[in-house]
XYZ file of C-alpha atoms in Angstrom:
636
model
C 94.832 -62.140 -50.226
C 92.803 -62.985 -47.200
C 89.277 -64.408 -47.833
C 86.617 -63.589 -45.105
C 84.728 -66.430 -43.468
C 81.288 -67.315 -44.868
C 78.279 -65.417 -43.417
C 75.733 -67.818 -41.979
C 72.918 -65.382 -42.773
C 73.887 -64.579 -46.388
C 75.621 -67.544 -47.827
C 73.097 -69.493 -49.861
C 75.334 -72.564 -49.732
C 75.330 -72.617 -45.944
C 73.537 -75.771 -44.781
C 69.939 -75.399 -43.262
C 69.222 -71.821 -44.557
C 66.183 -70.840 -46.896
C 66.909 -69.871 -50.385
C 66.879 -66.123 -51.120
C 64.856 -66.431 -54.315
C 61.989 -68.171 -52.363
C 61.583 -65.135 -50.083
C 61.425 -62.838 -53.029
C 58.704 -64.848 -54.710
C 56.585 -64.946 -51.499
C 56.774 -61.168 -51.020
C 55.889 -60.555 -54.659
C 52.804 -62.791 -54.292
C 51.505 -60.855 -51.324
C 51.990 -57.607 -53.147
C 50.075 -58.948 -56.146
C 47.163 -60.067 -53.949
C 47.010 -56.665 -52.336
C 47.093 -54.978 -55.736
C 44.310 -57.165 -57.103
C 42.158 -56.536 -53.986
C 42.711 -52.831 -54.325
C 41.634 -52.906 -57.954
C 38.509 -54.950 -57.119
C 37.518 -52.591 -54.307
C 38.122 -49.615 -56.536
C 36.008 -51.164 -59.324
C 33.249 -51.892 -56.790
C 33.285 -48.284 -55.627
C 33.311 -47.035 -59.202
C 30.329 -49.265 -60.095
C 28.448 -48.076 -57.007
C 29.227 -44.503 -57.890
C 28.041 -45.226 -61.456
C 24.706 -46.601 -60.244
C 24.265 -43.827 -57.692
C 25.261 -40.812 -59.763
C 24.761 -41.795 -63.405
C 22.628 -44.895 -63.879
C 19.771 -44.262 -61.326
C 20.327 -40.883 -59.645
C 16.582 -40.185 -59.257
C 15.892 -43.325 -57.250
C 18.682 -42.801 -54.771
C 18.056 -39.083 -54.522
C 14.443 -39.871 -53.647
C 15.520 -42.364 -50.991
C 17.910 -39.848 -49.512
C 15.152 -37.255 -49.484
C 12.827 -39.692 -47.758
C 15.386 -40.254 -45.039
C 15.801 -36.506 -44.596
C 12.164 -35.353 -45.048
C 9.437 -36.995 -42.978
C 5.679 -36.496 -42.652
C 4.243 -36.110 -39.176
C 0.504 -36.328 -38.493
C -1.387 -33.231 -37.402
C -4.088 -34.631 -35.115
C -7.532 -33.143 -35.676
C -9.439 -32.079 -32.556
C -12.884 -33.585 -32.018
C -15.890 -31.299 -32.229
C -17.108 -29.726 -29.019
C -20.334 -30.790 -27.301
C -22.670 -27.931 -26.334
C -25.904 -27.650 -24.361
C -29.152 -26.292 -25.823
C -28.090 -22.712 -25.046
C -24.670 -23.072 -26.663
C -22.721 -23.514 -23.436
C -19.700 -25.794 -23.713
C -20.072 -29.164 -21.997
C -17.120 -31.004 -23.533
C -14.058 -29.278 -24.971
C -10.451 -30.165 -25.775
C -7.214 -29.095 -24.164
C -3.664 -28.797 -25.432
C -1.517 -31.796 -24.591
C 1.198 -34.034 -26.051
C 0.987 -37.409 -27.752
C 3.873 -39.834 -28.172
C 4.375 -41.509 -31.541
C 6.405 -44.617 -32.278
C 8.147 -44.790 -35.658
C 8.736 -48.463 -36.383
C 10.874 -48.311 -39.549
C 14.110 -48.238 -37.548
C 12.738 -49.656 -34.322
C 14.701 -52.309 -32.483
C 12.444 -54.946 -30.903
C 14.651 -54.991 -27.826
C 13.885 -51.292 -27.259
C 10.247 -52.005 -26.381
C 10.958 -53.308 -22.891
C 12.869 -50.240 -21.609
C 10.346 -47.968 -23.341
C 7.470 -49.729 -21.578
C 9.254 -49.474 -18.232
C 10.127 -45.827 -18.695
C 6.622 -44.792 -19.757
C 4.673 -47.085 -17.373
C 3.151 -49.076 -20.227
C 2.088 -52.704 -20.289
C 4.786 -54.539 -22.255
C 2.541 -57.205 -23.880
C 0.084 -54.487 -24.947
C 2.927 -52.401 -26.371
C 4.350 -55.368 -28.270
C 0.937 -56.248 -29.673
C 0.305 -52.645 -30.720
C 3.679 -52.425 -32.451
C 3.078 -55.712 -34.255
C -0.401 -54.984 -35.607
C -0.052 -51.289 -36.311
C -0.241 -51.574 -40.104
C 2.585 -50.568 -42.476
C 5.845 -49.841 -40.667
C 6.248 -46.470 -42.334
C 3.112 -45.326 -40.493
C 3.779 -44.046 -36.995
C 1.459 -45.288 -34.271
C 0.195 -43.479 -31.181
C 2.004 -44.862 -28.203
C 0.606 -42.773 -25.368
C -1.744 -39.818 -24.905
C -1.706 -37.140 -22.225
C 2.026 -37.292 -21.554
C 2.919 -36.421 -17.984
C 5.983 -34.349 -17.028
C 7.718 -37.610 -16.141
C 6.913 -39.034 -19.596
C 8.247 -35.926 -21.329
C 11.402 -36.024 -19.233
C 11.977 -39.686 -20.112
C 11.578 -39.123 -23.853
C 13.742 -35.989 -23.923
C 16.516 -37.627 -21.934
C 16.547 -40.725 -24.149
C 16.397 -39.145 -27.607
C 19.799 -40.592 -28.539
C 18.860 -44.033 -27.253
C 15.318 -44.218 -28.676
C 15.205 -42.033 -31.826
C 12.002 -43.835 -32.867
C 10.015 -41.846 -30.253
C 8.485 -38.576 -31.381
C 6.300 -36.084 -29.478
C 3.548 -34.188 -31.290
C 0.868 -31.759 -30.160
C -2.647 -33.095 -29.563
C -5.986 -31.932 -28.174
C -7.563 -34.700 -26.083
C -10.972 -34.453 -24.427
C -11.735 -32.509 -21.281
C -14.921 -33.767 -19.617
C -16.974 -32.293 -16.753
C -15.710 -33.161 -13.305
C -17.277 -35.555 -10.763
C -18.853 -37.703 -13.472
C -21.466 -35.105 -14.428
C -23.360 -36.273 -17.532
C -20.916 -39.164 -17.924
C -23.566 -41.589 -19.175
C -24.915 -39.072 -21.676
C -21.584 -37.866 -23.036
C -19.633 -41.117 -22.815
C -15.905 -41.188 -23.468
C -13.297 -41.783 -26.177
C -10.585 -44.368 -26.525
C -8.292 -46.047 -29.024
C -10.146 -48.020 -31.671
C -10.059 -51.741 -30.903
C -9.181 -54.539 -33.265
C -12.763 -55.822 -33.137
C -14.012 -52.383 -34.190
C -11.487 -52.197 -37.016
C -12.860 -55.491 -38.294
C -16.406 -54.042 -38.456
C -17.857 -51.986 -41.301
C -18.757 -49.117 -38.947
C -15.055 -48.336 -38.437
C -13.780 -49.179 -41.910
C -12.280 -45.715 -42.448
C -10.228 -45.771 -39.235
C -6.758 -47.176 -38.643
C -4.887 -48.637 -35.710
C -4.262 -46.017 -33.036
C -7.131 -43.690 -33.992
C -9.232 -42.246 -31.173
C -12.966 -42.902 -31.465
C -16.079 -42.599 -29.322
C -16.613 -45.638 -27.132
C -19.749 -44.767 -25.141
C -22.727 -42.413 -25.079
C -22.972 -39.432 -27.420
C -19.281 -39.795 -28.260
C -20.054 -43.208 -29.754
C -23.461 -42.421 -31.260
C -22.208 -39.369 -33.166
C -18.567 -40.411 -33.550
C -18.350 -39.751 -37.295
C -19.693 -36.203 -36.929
C -17.408 -35.373 -33.994
C -14.286 -36.872 -35.582
C -12.174 -34.506 -37.647
C -9.689 -35.260 -40.429
C -6.018 -35.491 -39.522
C -3.498 -33.447 -41.509
C 0.169 -33.927 -42.402
C 3.237 -31.784 -41.759
C 6.596 -32.058 -43.611
C 9.698 -31.835 -41.409
C 13.435 -32.254 -41.847
C 15.075 -34.748 -39.510
C 18.672 -35.560 -38.674
C 20.334 -38.970 -38.745
C 18.810 -39.746 -35.341
C 15.286 -38.973 -36.534
C 14.976 -35.723 -34.564
C 13.193 -32.748 -36.117
C 15.504 -29.974 -37.306
C 13.074 -27.862 -39.325
C 9.330 -27.654 -40.066
C 8.179 -26.805 -43.591
C 5.052 -24.862 -44.453
C 5.040 -26.006 -48.072
C 3.284 -29.322 -48.515
C 1.599 -29.199 -45.106
C -2.011 -30.393 -45.053
C -3.848 -28.737 -42.161
C -6.063 -30.820 -39.885
C -9.832 -30.296 -40.094
C -11.596 -30.200 -36.724
C -14.716 -32.258 -36.106
C -18.135 -30.619 -36.084
C -19.562 -29.148 -32.888
C -22.630 -30.981 -31.597
C -25.473 -29.162 -29.847
C -27.502 -31.213 -27.399
C -31.047 -30.651 -26.164
C -29.744 -30.841 -22.582
C -30.294 -27.792 -20.376
C -27.235 -27.495 -18.139
C -29.225 -25.699 -15.432
C -31.769 -28.529 -15.165
C -29.022 -31.100 -15.477
C -27.179 -29.597 -12.512
C -30.336 -29.631 -10.382
C -31.021 -33.274 -11.268
C -27.400 -34.252 -10.536
C -27.577 -32.623 -7.108
C -30.963 -34.199 -6.371
C -29.524 -37.674 -7.049
C -26.419 -37.146 -4.926
C -25.872 -40.155 -2.683
C -28.602 -42.207 -4.375
C -28.600 -44.958 -6.972
C -31.046 -44.616 -9.805
C -31.862 -42.297 -12.676
C -33.624 -39.095 -13.704
C -35.018 -38.312 -17.141
C -36.574 -34.962 -18.032
C -37.999 -34.397 -21.496
C -40.241 -32.041 -23.413
C -43.333 -34.080 -24.382
C -44.091 -31.623 -27.195
C -41.096 -32.707 -29.278
C -39.186 -35.432 -27.405
C -36.183 -33.267 -26.543
C -34.355 -34.582 -23.480
C -33.699 -31.724 -21.069
C -31.795 -33.676 -18.428
C -30.567 -37.245 -17.956
C -28.783 -38.579 -14.879
C -27.644 -42.060 -13.923
C -26.146 -42.954 -10.558
C -23.629 -44.214 -9.611
C -21.445 -42.505 -12.162
C -17.813 -42.613 -13.285
C -15.133 -40.163 -14.388
C -14.769 -40.231 -18.202
C -11.522 -38.252 -17.935
C -9.862 -41.471 -16.756
C -10.585 -43.028 -20.155
C -8.844 -40.269 -22.128
C -5.845 -41.809 -23.858
C -5.638 -45.108 -22.032
C -7.314 -45.976 -18.729
C -5.093 -47.384 -16.015
C -5.619 -51.035 -15.146
C -6.309 -50.125 -11.507
C -9.038 -47.656 -12.495
C -10.631 -50.138 -14.898
C -10.599 -52.912 -12.300
C -12.197 -50.611 -9.709
C -15.033 -49.763 -12.095
C -15.591 -53.377 -13.125
C -15.508 -54.634 -9.541
C -18.121 -52.123 -8.351
C -21.294 -54.158 -7.620
C -23.463 -51.125 -8.449
C -22.281 -51.190 -12.090
C -21.389 -47.524 -12.633
C -21.043 -48.014 -16.402
C -24.738 -48.910 -16.700
C -26.847 -46.011 -17.940
C -29.855 -46.637 -15.739
C -31.916 -44.076 -17.627
C -32.076 -46.378 -20.658
C -30.858 -49.741 -19.316
C -32.380 -50.263 -15.854
C -35.400 -52.570 -16.273
C -37.648 -52.626 -13.218
C -41.308 -53.015 -12.376
C -42.822 -49.488 -12.436
C -45.178 -50.058 -9.515
C -48.061 -47.619 -9.202
C -46.671 -45.259 -11.848
C -48.276 -47.757 -14.264
C -51.753 -47.078 -12.889
C -52.471 -44.042 -15.141
C -51.888 -46.333 -18.147
C -54.310 -48.899 -16.673
C -56.861 -46.168 -15.993
C -56.699 -44.897 -19.587
C -56.961 -48.452 -20.964
C -59.994 -49.205 -18.779
C -61.752 -46.014 -19.916
C -60.908 -46.568 -23.584
C -62.105 -50.185 -23.573
C -65.308 -49.302 -21.742
C -64.403 -51.501 -18.790
C -65.313 -48.618 -16.455
C -66.276 -44.985 -16.560
C -65.003 -42.231 -14.282
C -67.787 -42.936 -11.767
C -67.547 -46.732 -11.532
C -67.264 -47.508 -7.776
C -65.020 -50.120 -6.185
C -65.094 -50.833 -2.452
C -61.706 -51.196 -0.748
C -61.716 -52.728 2.745
C -57.949 -53.231 2.502
C -58.030 -56.390 0.413
C -59.911 -58.132 -2.378
C -60.396 -61.797 -3.230
C -59.920 -62.612 -6.922
C -59.520 -66.022 -8.542
C -59.466 -67.631 -5.087
C -56.532 -65.497 -3.924
C -56.468 -62.567 -1.481
C -54.762 -59.423 -2.771
C -53.898 -56.758 -0.196
C -53.959 -52.995 -0.607
C -51.004 -50.943 0.576
C -53.449 -49.193 2.933
C -54.287 -51.986 5.364
C -57.446 -50.324 6.710
C -58.667 -49.695 3.178
C -59.803 -46.633 1.216
C -63.541 -47.240 1.389
C -65.552 -46.845 -1.786
C -63.539 -45.088 -4.509
C -63.955 -44.296 -8.188
C -61.354 -43.463 -10.833
C -60.283 -40.050 -9.515
C -59.694 -41.075 -5.912
C -58.290 -44.395 -7.057
C -55.472 -42.483 -8.748
C -55.150 -39.805 -6.054
C -54.704 -42.328 -3.264
C -53.181 -45.064 -5.444
C -55.687 -47.664 -4.242
C -54.386 -51.135 -5.091
C -57.779 -52.828 -4.614
C -59.336 -50.462 -7.163
C -56.732 -51.345 -9.804
C -56.689 -55.048 -8.915
C -60.413 -55.076 -9.613
C -60.283 -52.942 -12.774
C -57.363 -54.935 -14.197
C -59.060 -58.285 -13.622
C -62.228 -57.021 -15.313
C -60.276 -55.746 -18.311
C -58.040 -58.792 -18.781
C -54.392 -59.232 -19.659
C -54.854 -58.839 -23.420
C -56.081 -55.237 -23.192
C -53.576 -54.439 -20.458
C -50.730 -55.644 -22.676
C -52.154 -53.869 -25.731
C -52.245 -50.456 -24.049
C -48.894 -50.994 -22.340
C -47.334 -51.506 -25.753
C -49.356 -48.619 -27.175
C -47.668 -46.166 -24.802
C -44.239 -47.597 -25.672
C -43.449 -50.294 -23.107
C -41.763 -53.485 -24.256
C -39.813 -51.782 -27.055
C -36.915 -49.296 -27.349
C -37.907 -45.640 -27.495
C -35.358 -45.006 -30.245
C -33.328 -42.530 -28.193
C -30.053 -41.565 -29.885
C -27.818 -43.426 -27.458
C -26.233 -46.865 -27.864
C -27.283 -49.743 -25.644
C -30.959 -48.993 -24.987
C -32.946 -52.013 -23.749
C -36.549 -52.967 -24.437
C -38.064 -53.760 -21.066
C -40.900 -56.274 -21.111
C -44.694 -56.481 -21.204
C -46.217 -59.752 -19.924
C -48.877 -61.382 -22.054
C -50.117 -64.924 -22.777
C -47.922 -65.011 -25.889
C -44.825 -63.895 -24.005
C -45.385 -66.407 -21.188
C -45.873 -69.231 -23.655
C -42.716 -68.232 -25.570
C -40.542 -67.663 -22.493
C -41.834 -70.102 -19.881
C -43.631 -72.608 -22.136
C -46.842 -72.477 -20.135
C -50.225 -70.824 -20.316
C -51.168 -67.529 -18.688
C -53.026 -67.776 -15.383
C -55.760 -65.240 -14.737
C -54.471 -64.805 -11.187
C -51.364 -63.097 -12.607
C -53.351 -60.239 -14.120
C -54.096 -58.260 -10.921
C -50.388 -57.927 -10.149
C -49.703 -56.518 -13.613
C -52.531 -53.994 -13.099
C -50.564 -52.374 -10.242
C -47.258 -52.399 -12.135
C -45.787 -55.600 -10.725
C -45.290 -59.114 -12.056
C -43.174 -59.486 -15.166
C -43.806 -55.911 -16.303
C -40.408 -54.185 -16.734
C -39.827 -50.616 -17.905
C -36.925 -48.173 -18.120
C -37.060 -44.590 -16.813
C -36.991 -43.141 -20.327
C -39.870 -45.405 -21.398
C -41.959 -44.238 -18.446
C -41.225 -40.557 -19.157
C -42.230 -40.954 -22.794
C -45.353 -42.978 -21.931
C -46.783 -40.517 -19.398
C -45.753 -37.530 -21.520
C -47.626 -38.958 -24.499
C -50.773 -39.532 -22.434
C -50.624 -35.980 -21.090
C -50.280 -34.766 -24.705
C -53.535 -36.496 -25.624
C -52.125 -39.553 -27.370
C -49.034 -38.204 -29.171
C -45.678 -39.830 -28.465
C -42.424 -38.352 -29.793
C -39.082 -40.129 -30.088
C -36.809 -38.955 -27.249
C -33.557 -37.464 -28.504
C -30.459 -35.713 -27.183
C -29.263 -33.874 -30.293
C -31.264 -31.084 -31.864
C -32.710 -32.734 -34.949
C -35.978 -31.748 -36.591
C -36.146 -35.045 -38.453
C -36.102 -37.033 -35.214
C -38.582 -34.657 -33.541
C -40.990 -35.200 -36.408
C -41.118 -38.962 -35.724
C -44.297 -39.472 -33.720
C -46.705 -42.209 -32.762
C -50.313 -41.052 -32.614
C -53.057 -43.106 -31.005
C -56.510 -41.532 -31.112
C -57.798 -41.489 -27.547
C -60.844 -39.749 -26.127
C -59.796 -36.291 -24.808
C -62.290 -36.720 -21.948
C -60.555 -39.906 -20.844
C -57.159 -38.188 -20.987
C -58.541 -35.345 -18.857
C -59.900 -37.788 -16.273
C -56.494 -39.467 -15.916
C -54.588 -36.162 -15.847
C -56.943 -34.707 -13.229
C -56.350 -37.762 -11.065
C -52.595 -37.217 -11.302
C -53.105 -33.549 -10.429
C -55.051 -34.614 -7.335
C -52.270 -37.064 -6.366
C -50.133 -34.009 -5.576
C -52.608 -31.219 -4.887
C -55.437 -33.059 -3.066
C -53.457 -34.625 -0.221
C -52.727 -37.738 -2.276
C -49.679 -39.980 -2.127
C -47.575 -37.292 -3.810
C -48.567 -34.392 -1.544
C -44.951 -33.860 -0.453
C -44.098 -32.706 -3.970
C -46.587 -29.862 -4.317
C -45.277 -26.712 -6.039
C -47.255 -23.631 -4.969
C -48.655 -21.691 -7.887
C -47.998 -24.438 -10.437
C -50.376 -27.043 -11.855
C -48.023 -29.926 -11.168
C -49.327 -33.441 -11.826
C -47.677 -36.675 -10.764
C -47.861 -40.261 -9.628
C -45.923 -42.171 -6.999
C -44.772 -45.750 -7.323
C -43.301 -48.319 -4.943
C -42.188 -51.478 -6.749
C -41.289 -54.732 -5.034
C -38.119 -56.565 -6.009
C -39.085 -59.746 -4.149
C -42.038 -61.311 -2.396
C -43.126 -59.863 0.951
C -41.745 -62.818 2.918
C -38.375 -62.762 1.143
C -38.091 -58.977 1.565
C -38.887 -59.254 5.282
C -36.258 -61.945 5.754
C -33.682 -59.773 3.971
C -34.586 -56.769 6.123
C -34.193 -58.862 9.272
C -30.654 -59.654 8.137
C -30.017 -55.950 7.432
C -29.801 -56.583 3.692
C -30.863 -53.524 1.673
C -30.641 -55.018 -1.800
C -34.268 -56.185 -1.811
C -35.896 -53.008 -0.558
C -38.610 -51.661 -2.840
C -37.680 -49.251 -5.602
C -39.187 -45.779 -5.397
C -40.579 -44.187 -8.577
C -42.140 -40.832 -9.314
C -43.344 -39.371 -12.594
C -44.610 -35.809 -12.910
C -45.380 -33.176 -15.517
C -46.505 -29.562 -15.695
C -48.639 -27.716 -16.409
C -51.801 -29.820 -16.246
C -52.941 -28.714 -19.710
C -50.446 -28.607 -22.601
C -47.472 -29.812 -20.532
C -43.983 -28.520 -21.275
C -41.919 -30.914 -19.205
C -42.245 -34.462 -17.876
C -39.758 -35.882 -15.372
C -39.220 -39.414 -14.078
C -37.086 -40.346 -11.078
C -36.037 -43.878 -10.132
C -34.627 -44.116 -6.609
C -33.311 -47.657 -6.229
C -34.266 -49.190 -2.864
C -35.892 -45.887 -1.885
C -38.914 -47.903 -0.661
C -41.649 -45.247 -0.974
C -42.496 -43.335 -4.137
C -43.059 -40.129 -2.201
C -39.305 -40.127 -1.460
C -38.605 -39.936 -5.192
C -41.128 -37.121 -5.577
C -38.888 -34.281 -4.330
C -36.319 -35.176 -6.992
C -38.877 -34.621 -9.737
C -40.310 -31.564 -7.976
C -36.907 -29.850 -7.848
C -36.271 -30.356 -11.571
C -39.743 -29.172 -12.592
C -39.498 -26.138 -10.324
C -36.066 -25.273 -11.746
C -37.515 -25.399 -15.263
C -40.306 -22.916 -14.536
C -38.108 -20.704 -12.337
C -35.701 -20.343 -15.258
C -38.556 -19.682 -17.647
C -39.853 -16.924 -15.360
C -36.411 -15.334 -15.124
C -36.037 -15.312 -18.887
C -39.496 -13.824 -19.394
C -38.778 -11.127 -16.803
C -35.482 -10.284 -18.456
C -37.111 -10.063 -21.889
C -39.837 -7.792 -20.541
C -37.258 -5.518 -18.930
C -35.214 -5.449 -22.109
C -38.301 -4.590 -24.155
C -39.214 -1.810 -21.751
C -35.715 -0.321 -21.863
C -35.641 -0.516 -25.654
C -39.025 1.179 -25.898
C -37.880 3.885 -23.473
C -34.749 4.608 -25.475
C -36.761 4.799 -28.664
C -39.165 7.282 -27.045
C -36.309 9.498 -25.823
C -34.748 9.546 -29.275
C -37.955 10.971 -30.783
C -38.298 13.869 -28.325
C -37.998 17.374 -29.758
C -35.072 18.489 -27.631
C -33.933 22.163 -27.730
C -30.934 22.724 -29.925
C -27.866 24.535 -28.555
C -27.395 28.124 -29.697
C -24.603 28.868 -32.149
C -22.556 32.069 -31.786
């Protein structure tokens, strides 16, 4: 028998080859490891299934439901702002707001989001970081443009944390009309959130930041609602549920005392000028018109103002954000003379017939004071002193009366203190007195300073609204109401009453009537057929020498301010109007502004009365026809 040669691959005795039983043991070990791993994984899955389905099904079912069902805010529209006749001044319009859900947000997503939506990256990062709990979505951008919408819609898979909801942002009048009265809205700031006034608001909320929007923010702000929606795994809405939805509650409408017709006339009258106009009803303090120039466009502040727009406003040397009606503090010039006249009569310093000779100047306390009329006014008494605004007359009267009584009556009519108007940011002005000089300048009062105060110069500073209230209260016989912009009987009832002699009031009022109707300094503002009273004022901003030097260099910033205050009718006035025309030089150039507003008021009143009379006549005619015994048709 032939024996085959040994196989090198199978013979275990062949030198240098592994043993067969070693390979078997190695393979069995790997299989055992795999089996054990499979058992462990299976046990892990079983335990997870146990916890999920048997041990705590409610918890995990709730988490799954939370991932599937989300709550989206329903933004409440702010209340509308109406004029005194119910006409809409400020409304809302339908727009879109972008929300950022931060629960699943990737920090690295913020940069491309900022670039795609033209947002400032540091601002976006700060907003995302301080926006409160991460489950609460924050407002990322208001007033989405078509480009913004296109970016979000085209990147839904990339940025599922972005969500678009419906909103109703503000729509303000164009060309800055009433901007300083209405104000604007904006996102609540961190400083505001830290204050008690904004304790109920949260990051991202829109609040009033200026004007009426700020003053009555709580009344205008509504209450946001909530809507339940089903979302997919990318966070996109698949279905909206009606059950469980909490509707938004709109803010309350706010009716102002402003008359849009008068406001429009005042706006047009101030076109191209810097300054302010205030028109109010002296019988109750209701503000009928308020204008400040230059103005700004509050629509640019809706949502978030662009940096370029904000820089342009801030860099404007005329300060368009200043409400000159309540914040411009200037010497009133000769519009202060009616207050001096009333004070002199009340204190017995003069009577209506006390004569003062004006040769064009007067020497007091060793100093020569010049009248605006270089050739003088001759001998004048109270009436002609007001009519022709004689400086020498009031220099003399003021020096006789003294600074203490001048300051007393200036404060009596409301100078040197806020009027209490329902707008934020009102300033106090200033009334010079020995006490004020000692406190401010640490020196005594010099008698030679008194004559300048008597013609509305020196350290006397008033605002347009203070002047309107002061002259209106004098014309009303010593009753001063708190000016206000929102119809409110409680505010209207707040009055300051100072018992003054009706004869003295009549003397002052008659002088102001003559200023316009007796060829006085306000003759350019006469309104035929109307008892219109007024007073001009030209107030220096610098000494005569300094002003002349500035004029020689073609600098207009030191030209005199022009003032005019007027009311009508002469007895029981219904409207008082003040105009400040910055650098207008002569008060008679501010007069036509006031004249136009007053005329518009009475023209409108006449139209309404005519319409009511016609309506009454038609109604009476119809009633008469209905009572006639008309023949009845025959019946066959």
